[in-house]
Short mmCIF file of C-alpha atoms in Angstrom, two decimals:
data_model
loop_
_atom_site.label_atom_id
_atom_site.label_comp_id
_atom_site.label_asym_id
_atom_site.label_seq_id
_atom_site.Cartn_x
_atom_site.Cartn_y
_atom_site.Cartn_z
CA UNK A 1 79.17 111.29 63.31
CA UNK A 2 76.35 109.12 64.44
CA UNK A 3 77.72 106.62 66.23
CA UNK A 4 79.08 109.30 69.20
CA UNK A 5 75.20 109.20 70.13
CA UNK A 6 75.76 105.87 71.10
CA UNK A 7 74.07 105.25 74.66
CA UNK A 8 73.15 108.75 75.06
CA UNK A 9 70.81 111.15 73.06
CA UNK A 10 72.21 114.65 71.95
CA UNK A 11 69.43 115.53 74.49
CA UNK A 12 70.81 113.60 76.86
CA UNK A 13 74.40 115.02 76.40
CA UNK A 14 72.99 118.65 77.08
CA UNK A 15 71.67 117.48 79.93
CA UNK A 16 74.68 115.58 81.47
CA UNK A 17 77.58 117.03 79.64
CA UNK A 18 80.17 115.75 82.42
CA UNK A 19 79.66 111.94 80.50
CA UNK A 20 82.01 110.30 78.33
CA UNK A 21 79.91 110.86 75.07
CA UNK A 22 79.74 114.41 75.85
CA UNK A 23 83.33 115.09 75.59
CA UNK A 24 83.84 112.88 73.08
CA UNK A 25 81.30 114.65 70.86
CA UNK A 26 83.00 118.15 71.42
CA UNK A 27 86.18 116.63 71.36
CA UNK A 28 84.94 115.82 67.36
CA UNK A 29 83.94 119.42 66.57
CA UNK A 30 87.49 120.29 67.37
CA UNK A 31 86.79 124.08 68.64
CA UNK A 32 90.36 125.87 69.51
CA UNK A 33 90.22 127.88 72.12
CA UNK A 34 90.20 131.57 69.80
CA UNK A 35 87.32 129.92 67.88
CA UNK A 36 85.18 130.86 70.88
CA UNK A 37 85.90 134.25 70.79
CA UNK A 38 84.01 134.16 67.53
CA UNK A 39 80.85 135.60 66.65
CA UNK A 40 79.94 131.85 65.63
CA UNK A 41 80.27 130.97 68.99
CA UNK A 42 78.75 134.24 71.17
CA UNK A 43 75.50 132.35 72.30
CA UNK A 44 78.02 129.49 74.08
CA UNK A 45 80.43 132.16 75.71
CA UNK A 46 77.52 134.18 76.98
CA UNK A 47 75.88 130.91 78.00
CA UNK A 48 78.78 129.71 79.90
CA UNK A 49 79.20 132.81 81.73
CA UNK A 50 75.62 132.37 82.98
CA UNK A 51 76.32 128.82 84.32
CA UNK A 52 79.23 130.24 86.42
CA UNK A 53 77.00 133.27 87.60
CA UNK A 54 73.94 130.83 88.45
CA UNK A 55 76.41 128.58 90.84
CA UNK A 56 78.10 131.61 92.00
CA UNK A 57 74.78 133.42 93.14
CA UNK A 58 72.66 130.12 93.84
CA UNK A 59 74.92 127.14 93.98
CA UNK A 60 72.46 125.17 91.19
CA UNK A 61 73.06 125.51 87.37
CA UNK A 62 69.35 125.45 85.76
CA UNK A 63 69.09 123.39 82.37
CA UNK A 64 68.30 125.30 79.31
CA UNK A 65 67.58 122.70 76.13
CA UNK A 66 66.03 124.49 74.02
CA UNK A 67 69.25 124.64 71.82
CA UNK A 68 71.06 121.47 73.18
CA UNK A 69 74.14 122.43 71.08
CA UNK A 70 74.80 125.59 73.31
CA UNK A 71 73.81 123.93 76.34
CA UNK A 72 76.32 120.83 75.62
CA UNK A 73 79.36 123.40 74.24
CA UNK A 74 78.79 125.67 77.17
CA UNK A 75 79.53 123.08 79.76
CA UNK A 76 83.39 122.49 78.75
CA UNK A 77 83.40 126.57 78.09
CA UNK A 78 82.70 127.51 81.87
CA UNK A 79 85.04 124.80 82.86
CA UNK A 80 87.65 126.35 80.91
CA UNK A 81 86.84 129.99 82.77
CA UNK A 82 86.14 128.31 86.05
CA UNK A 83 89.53 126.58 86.10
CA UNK A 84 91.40 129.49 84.69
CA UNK A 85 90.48 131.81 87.80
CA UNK A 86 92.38 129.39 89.71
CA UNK A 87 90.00 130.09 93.00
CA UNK A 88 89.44 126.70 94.62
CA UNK A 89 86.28 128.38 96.56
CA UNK A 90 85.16 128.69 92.65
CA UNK A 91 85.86 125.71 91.75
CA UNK A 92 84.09 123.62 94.25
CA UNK A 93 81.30 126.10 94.15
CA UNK A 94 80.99 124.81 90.44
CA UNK A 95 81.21 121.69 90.77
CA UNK A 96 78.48 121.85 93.40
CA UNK A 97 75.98 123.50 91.35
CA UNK A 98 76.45 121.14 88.37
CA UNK A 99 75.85 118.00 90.58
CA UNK A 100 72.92 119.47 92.22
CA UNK A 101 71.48 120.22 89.21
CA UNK A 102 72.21 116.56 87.83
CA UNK A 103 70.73 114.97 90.97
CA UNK A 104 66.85 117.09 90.39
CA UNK A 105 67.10 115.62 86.69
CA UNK A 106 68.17 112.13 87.61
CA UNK A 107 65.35 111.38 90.14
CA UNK A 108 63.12 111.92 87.05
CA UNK A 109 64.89 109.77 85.06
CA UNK A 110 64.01 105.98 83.73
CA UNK A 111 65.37 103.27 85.53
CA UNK A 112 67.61 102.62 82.08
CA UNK A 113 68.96 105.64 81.81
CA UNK A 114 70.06 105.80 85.35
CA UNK A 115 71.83 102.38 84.98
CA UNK A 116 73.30 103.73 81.81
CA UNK A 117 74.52 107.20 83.48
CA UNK A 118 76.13 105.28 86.73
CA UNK A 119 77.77 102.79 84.47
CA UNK A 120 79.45 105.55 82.68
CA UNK A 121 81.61 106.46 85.93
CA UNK A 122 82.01 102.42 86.20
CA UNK A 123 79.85 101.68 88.44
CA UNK A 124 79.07 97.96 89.23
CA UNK A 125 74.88 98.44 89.74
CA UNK A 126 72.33 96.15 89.08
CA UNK A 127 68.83 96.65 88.66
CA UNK A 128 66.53 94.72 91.20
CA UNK A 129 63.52 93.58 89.29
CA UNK A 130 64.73 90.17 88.66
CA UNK A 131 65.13 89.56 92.25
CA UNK A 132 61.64 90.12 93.09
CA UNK A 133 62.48 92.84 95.51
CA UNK A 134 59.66 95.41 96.30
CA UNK A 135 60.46 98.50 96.36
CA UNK A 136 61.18 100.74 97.41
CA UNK A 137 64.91 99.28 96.72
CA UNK A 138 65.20 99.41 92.69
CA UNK A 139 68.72 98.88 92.30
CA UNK A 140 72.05 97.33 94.17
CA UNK A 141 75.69 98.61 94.11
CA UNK A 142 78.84 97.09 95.05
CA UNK A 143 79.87 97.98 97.91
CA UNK A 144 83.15 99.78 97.29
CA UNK A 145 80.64 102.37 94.81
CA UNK A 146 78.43 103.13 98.17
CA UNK A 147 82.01 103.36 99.81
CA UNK A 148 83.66 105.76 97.71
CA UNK A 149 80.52 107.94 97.58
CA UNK A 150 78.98 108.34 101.04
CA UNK A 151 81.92 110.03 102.74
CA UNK A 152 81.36 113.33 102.19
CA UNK A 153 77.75 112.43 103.38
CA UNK A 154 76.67 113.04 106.80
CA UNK A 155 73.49 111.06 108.85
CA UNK A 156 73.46 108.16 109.96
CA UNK A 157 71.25 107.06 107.13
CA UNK A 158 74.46 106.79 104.94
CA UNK A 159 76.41 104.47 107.02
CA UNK A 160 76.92 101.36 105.62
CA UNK A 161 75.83 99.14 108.35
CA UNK A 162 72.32 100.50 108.18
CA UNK A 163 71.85 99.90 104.85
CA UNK A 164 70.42 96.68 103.03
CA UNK A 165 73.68 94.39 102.38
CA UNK A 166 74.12 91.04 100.77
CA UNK A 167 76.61 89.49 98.94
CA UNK A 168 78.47 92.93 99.03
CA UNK A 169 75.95 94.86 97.47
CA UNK A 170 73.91 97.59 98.94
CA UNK A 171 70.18 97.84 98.11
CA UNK A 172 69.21 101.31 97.36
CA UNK A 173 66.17 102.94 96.58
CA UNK A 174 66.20 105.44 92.98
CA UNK A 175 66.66 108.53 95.01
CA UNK A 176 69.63 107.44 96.95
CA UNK A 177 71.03 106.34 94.17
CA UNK A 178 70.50 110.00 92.36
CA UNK A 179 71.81 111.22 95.28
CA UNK A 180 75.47 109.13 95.10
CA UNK A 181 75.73 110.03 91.51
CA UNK A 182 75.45 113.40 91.83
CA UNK A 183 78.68 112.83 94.85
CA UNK A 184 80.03 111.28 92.30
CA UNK A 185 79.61 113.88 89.55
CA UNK A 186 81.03 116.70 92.01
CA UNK A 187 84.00 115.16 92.62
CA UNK A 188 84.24 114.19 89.08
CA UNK A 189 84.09 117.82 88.00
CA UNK A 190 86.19 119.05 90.87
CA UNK A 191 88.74 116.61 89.42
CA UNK A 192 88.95 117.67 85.97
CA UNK A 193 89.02 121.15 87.38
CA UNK A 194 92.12 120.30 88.66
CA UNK A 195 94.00 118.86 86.14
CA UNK A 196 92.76 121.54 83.52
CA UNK A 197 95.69 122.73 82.00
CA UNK A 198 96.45 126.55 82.76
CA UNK A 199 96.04 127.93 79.22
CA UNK A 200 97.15 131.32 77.61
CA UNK A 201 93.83 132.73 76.74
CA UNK A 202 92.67 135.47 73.83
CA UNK A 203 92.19 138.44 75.93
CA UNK A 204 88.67 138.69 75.88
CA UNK A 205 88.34 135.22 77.61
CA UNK A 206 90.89 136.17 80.31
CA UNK A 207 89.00 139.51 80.86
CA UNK A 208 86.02 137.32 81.40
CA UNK A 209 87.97 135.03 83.88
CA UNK A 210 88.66 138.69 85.72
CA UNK A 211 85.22 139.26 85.27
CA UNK A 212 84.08 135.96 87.10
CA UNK A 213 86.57 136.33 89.76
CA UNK A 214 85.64 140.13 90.54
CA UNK A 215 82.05 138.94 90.92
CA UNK A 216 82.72 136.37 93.33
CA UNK A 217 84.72 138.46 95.63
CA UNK A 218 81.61 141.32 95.84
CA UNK A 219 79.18 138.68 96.01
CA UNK A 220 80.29 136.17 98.34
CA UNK A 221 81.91 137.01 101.56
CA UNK A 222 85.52 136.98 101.40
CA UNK A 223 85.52 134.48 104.81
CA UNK A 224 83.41 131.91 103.04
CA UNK A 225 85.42 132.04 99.60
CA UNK A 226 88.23 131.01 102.24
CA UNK A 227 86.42 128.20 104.05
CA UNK A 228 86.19 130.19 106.83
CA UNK A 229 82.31 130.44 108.30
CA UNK A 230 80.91 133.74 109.78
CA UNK A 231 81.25 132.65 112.98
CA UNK A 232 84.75 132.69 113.30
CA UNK A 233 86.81 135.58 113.74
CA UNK A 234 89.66 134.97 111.93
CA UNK A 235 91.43 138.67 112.58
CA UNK A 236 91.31 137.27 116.20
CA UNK A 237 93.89 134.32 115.34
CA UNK A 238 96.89 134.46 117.46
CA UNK A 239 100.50 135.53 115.20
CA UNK A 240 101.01 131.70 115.36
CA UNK A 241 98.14 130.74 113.68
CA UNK A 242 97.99 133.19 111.46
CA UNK A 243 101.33 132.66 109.64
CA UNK A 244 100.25 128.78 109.73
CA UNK A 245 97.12 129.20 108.45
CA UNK A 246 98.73 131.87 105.63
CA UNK A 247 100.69 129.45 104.88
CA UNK A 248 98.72 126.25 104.25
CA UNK A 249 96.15 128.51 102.20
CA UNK A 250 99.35 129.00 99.85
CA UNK A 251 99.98 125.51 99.84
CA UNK A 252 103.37 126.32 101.52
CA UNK A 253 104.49 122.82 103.43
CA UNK A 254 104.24 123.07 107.11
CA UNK A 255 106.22 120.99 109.76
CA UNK A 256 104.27 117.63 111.55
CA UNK A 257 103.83 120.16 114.72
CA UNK A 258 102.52 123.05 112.63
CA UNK A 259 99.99 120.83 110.69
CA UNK A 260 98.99 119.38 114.26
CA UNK A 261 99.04 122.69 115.78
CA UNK A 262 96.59 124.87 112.98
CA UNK A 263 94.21 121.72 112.88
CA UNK A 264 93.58 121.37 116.58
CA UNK A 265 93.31 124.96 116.91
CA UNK A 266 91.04 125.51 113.81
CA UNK A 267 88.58 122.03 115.25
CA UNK A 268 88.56 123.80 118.74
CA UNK A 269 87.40 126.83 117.40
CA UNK A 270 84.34 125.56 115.56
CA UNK A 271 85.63 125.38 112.22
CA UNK A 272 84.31 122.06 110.41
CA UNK A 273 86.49 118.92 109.56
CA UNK A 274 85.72 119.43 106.14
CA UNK A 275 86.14 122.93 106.32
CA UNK A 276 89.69 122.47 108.06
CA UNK A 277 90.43 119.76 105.26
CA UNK A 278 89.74 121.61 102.43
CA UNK A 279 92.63 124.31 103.60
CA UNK A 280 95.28 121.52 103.10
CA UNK A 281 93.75 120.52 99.79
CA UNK A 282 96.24 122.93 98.24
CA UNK A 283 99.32 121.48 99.49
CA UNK A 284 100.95 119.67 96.58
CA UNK A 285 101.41 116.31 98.35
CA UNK A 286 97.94 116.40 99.49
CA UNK A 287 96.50 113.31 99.85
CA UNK A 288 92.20 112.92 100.90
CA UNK A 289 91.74 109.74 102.86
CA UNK A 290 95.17 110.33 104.87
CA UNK A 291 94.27 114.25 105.79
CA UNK A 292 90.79 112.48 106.69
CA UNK A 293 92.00 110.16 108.83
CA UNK A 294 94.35 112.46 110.55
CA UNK A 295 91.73 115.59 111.46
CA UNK A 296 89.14 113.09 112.02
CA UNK A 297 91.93 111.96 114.92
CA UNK A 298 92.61 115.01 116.31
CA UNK A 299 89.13 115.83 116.41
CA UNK A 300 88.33 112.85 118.20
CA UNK A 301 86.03 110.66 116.27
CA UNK A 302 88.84 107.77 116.05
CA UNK A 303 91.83 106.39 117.86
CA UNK A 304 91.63 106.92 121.72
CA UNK A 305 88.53 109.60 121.28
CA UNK A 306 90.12 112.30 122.55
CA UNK A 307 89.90 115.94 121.33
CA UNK A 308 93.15 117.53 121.04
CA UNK A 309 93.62 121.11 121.94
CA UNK A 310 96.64 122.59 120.10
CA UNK A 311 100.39 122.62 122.21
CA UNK A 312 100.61 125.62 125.00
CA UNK A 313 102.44 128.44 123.81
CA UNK A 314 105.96 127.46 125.72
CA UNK A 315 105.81 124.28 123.61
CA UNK A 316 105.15 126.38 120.24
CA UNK A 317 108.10 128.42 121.05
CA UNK A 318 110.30 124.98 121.69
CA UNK A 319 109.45 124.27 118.03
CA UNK A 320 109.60 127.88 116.43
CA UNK A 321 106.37 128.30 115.69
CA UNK A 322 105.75 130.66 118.04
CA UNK A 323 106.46 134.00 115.78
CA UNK A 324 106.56 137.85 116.26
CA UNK A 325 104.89 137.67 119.79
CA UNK A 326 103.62 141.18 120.31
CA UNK A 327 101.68 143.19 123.28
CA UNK A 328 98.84 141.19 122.54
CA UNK A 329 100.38 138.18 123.92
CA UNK A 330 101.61 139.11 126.73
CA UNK A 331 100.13 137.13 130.20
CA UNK A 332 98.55 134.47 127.28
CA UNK A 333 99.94 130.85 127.87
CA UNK A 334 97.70 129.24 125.33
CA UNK A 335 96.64 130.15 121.34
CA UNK A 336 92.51 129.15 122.49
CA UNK A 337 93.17 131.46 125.43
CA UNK A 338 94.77 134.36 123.10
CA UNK A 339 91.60 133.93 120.56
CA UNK A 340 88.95 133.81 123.13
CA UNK A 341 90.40 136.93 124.57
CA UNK A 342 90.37 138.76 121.28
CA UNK A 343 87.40 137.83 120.31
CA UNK A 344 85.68 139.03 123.21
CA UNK A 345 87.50 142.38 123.42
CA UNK A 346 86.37 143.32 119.97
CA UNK A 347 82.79 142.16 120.28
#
């Protein structure tokens, strides 16, 4: 039983339970999923509930060690609940929280144990000290790590070409570094959130799953559970967009003109790239770096520059997309024109 603490302290584990040791180690107590409605195991359920509510309310899960047992069993508990509400706003709302909770513990952490966490996710890092660097860089990464973790990352501090670079490793100082990781730990909880298995729970855990999905929808405002910031008015969407947007949120495949169409319109609006890619993540061929590339097109930041503003409606009509055109569109030539019009009648 020992030798699961092998680079890691039970401590440790509580505190990072998304490593490899961590699951390993509750892999080895070999709790089935009824055990937990147990009285045995109360203190876990009840603390994995809180974890949910603490990223639901404040998007940061606090760490409570003073019984590192609950606090490491709790961890693969909530992801259980969290995956079986089947919410992808919940989901990534998780995920968040976790990760910004790991990156406040990691800046505090030794130089080891930071090389020991990042290697765990395979990192190629090496610490600077024999190098006779000053800091404030203590340690490099390969280049394809800094890649793979800075594109979710916005300011112009994160791009690679004004960063410290030789020999195709970046030079990075402890808190950009923390800061990576805990990219890296979001996406690698979002992940396993994904590929969770959809179990048939005891009925007390699925009324808690009810439970966690009921508070989310009076807490958080339906709009934002959708991707969909305050700002825009999406009752003011055109019939077009509407069923398009419907659609994609269902994961429902939509033709090369609709995707084109319901991205252009959604950019021109003032909805966010990541925002706008986060509706196709549902689609079951969906693929990151390609949707990426292609909104980061239409919105103009590659290719010839240009902004695209979604077809007129004639051309949306040549493709059938143009559905159940009512009074409201009457005299409207354009989907932008149809939205502005709305929006300002109704404010």
């Amino acid at each position: 039983m020992l030798s699961i603490f092998d680079k890691f302290s039970k401590s440790d584990l509580a505190k990072y339970p998304f490593l490899r040791e961590a699951a390993d180690y509750v892999k080895m107590l070999d709790i089935s999923i009824e055990e937990l409605t147990s009285s045995e195991y109360v203190k876990v359920l009840e603390r994995a509930e809180e974890r949910i509510q603490e990223a639901i309310f404040y998007a940061i899960v606090t760490r409570k060690l003073d019984n590192e047992e609950i606090e490491l069993l709790s961890f693969p508990t909530a992801m259980l609940l969290v995956a079986a509400t089947n919410i992808p706003f919940i989901k990534r709302r998780y995920a968040l929280a976790e990760a910004k909770q790991a990156y406040n513990d990691l800046k505090g952490e030794t130089r080891e144990k930071i090389l020991a966490i990042a290697r765990d996710f395979q990192w190629n890092i090496i610490p600077t000290e024999n190098e006779g660097i000053t800091l404030p860089y203590e340690f490099k990464i390969h280049f394809t790590n800094y890649l793979k973790n800075t594109t979710h990352l916005k300011g112009k501090k994160w791009k690679l070409i004004n960063k410290p670079l030789l020999q195709g490793y970046v030079y990075l100082t402890r808190s950009e570094v923390a800061r990576l990781l805990s990219e890296e730990i979001r996406k690698h909880i979002e992940n396993k959130l994904e590929i969770e298995k959809t179990l048939k729970l005891p009925k007390e855990l699925a009324e808690k799953v009810e439970k966690i999905k009921n508070l989310t929808l009076t807490k958080v405002n339906t709009a934002e559970i959708e991707g969909i910031p305050g700002s825009i008015k999406k009752e003011a969407f055109p019939p077009c967009i509407a069923a398009l947007y419907e659609a994609a949120s269902k994961g429902r495949q939509l033709s090369h003109v609709g995707r084109f169409t319901l991205t252009s319109f959604l950019l021109n609006i003032g909805l966010t790239q990541e925002n706008v890619i986060e509706i196709f993540r549902s689609f079951p061929d969906f693929n990151e770096r390609i949707t990426r590339y292609q909104v980061e097109h239409i919105s103009g930041e590659r290719g010839s520059r240009t902004r695209y503003l979604p077809p007129s409606c004639k051309t949306l009509e040549t493709h059938g997309i143009c559905i159940n055109p009512g009074e409201e569109c009457k005299g409207i030539s354009h989907p932008i024109a149809f939205y502005k019009r709305k929006v300002k009648s109704t404010s």
